[in-house]
Amino acid sequence: MKRIASLVLGWVACCLLAFAQTGGLKTNLAHWAVGGTLNGGYEVALNREYTLELGGGINPFTFKDNKRVKHWIVQPEVRYWPCESFNGHFFGLHALASEYNVGGLDIPVGRLSRLKEYRYEGFAFGGGISYGYQWVMAPRWNFELNIGAGYAFLTYDKFPCVKCGEKIASETDHYLGVTKAAISLIFLIH
C-alpha cells in the first residue's frame, strides 16, 4: 500500500511540476507554404536542458485538376539544449507517424517524379535525429530553424492515375533522408 501511495504521490508531483514549466505554442511556416498544411505543436521544458515537443499537421485539401497532398502527421521530438531550453542550438531525436493520399504533382526530383503519373495512399512510420537553432525575438516570441534526417517505412497502395482507377499494387518502401524540416514561429507561455 505504501508503494502505491508513493507512486501516486510521485505522479501527482510530476504533473504539478510539468504545469510549472515553460512551454511554447508553435506553428511550422514551411508546412503552411507547402500545400497549406494546417499545423501546430506544443513544446514543454522538462528541465533546463531538455524539452519535449509534440507537433502535427493535417492537409485535407484537393487542388485544381485533382492534385492532392492529403495527409496527417504526428511528429514528437525530445530535444537537448547545450545552454538553456528555448534559446540557441539544440539536438533532437524524433519519431513520425503519417497517413497520406498524394498524386498529380509535377515534382521532377528523384522519387517524387512518380507523383505526376500515379496516386499513392498509405502510411509512414519512422524517426531520426535533428539539429536546430532558436532565436529570441521578443520576451514571448521565438523563431526556429530545424532540419532532421532519418528513416521511414512506407506502406502504400498505388493507383494508375490521380482521379480514377483500381489499385494496381500494394507495396512497401524504405526511405532514408530528410524526415523533418521546420521554420517555426513560437509563442512562449511562462
C-alpha angles and dihedrals in degrees: 000000000000090000092053092047090048092049093048092047091048091049092050091048091051091049092050091048090050091057090052093057129097116262139177136215110214145180128200108231090195090063090051090052095051105066097323097280110188107227146160143159146189125223122192129191111239090186137325094298106029134061134177120217126193111189136164147158144202133204113188096167132118113199135206115309089019092287109161143183095176112166149126124217136186116195119177119186137187113210133200116207114197093204112019136328119270093017130085131336124006139177121210145194113207140181129201139202123179145163118207145183109187136161148120094061122136103215109149095198123112115288092359091072087077090068092076096065103027140044121222128201119184153091136285128201127177150102146220150166128281144192126206148156132220125203123201106231099173136345092283103020129080134175121213139193117193134173127181138182130197148109133305129186111214126198117181151152117238123216126194098234141011099252107030149007142090122277110280099187146002109214145164130217139186117224126197116182142061110005099166135032122166140173100181138185112206133197110201122219116200 
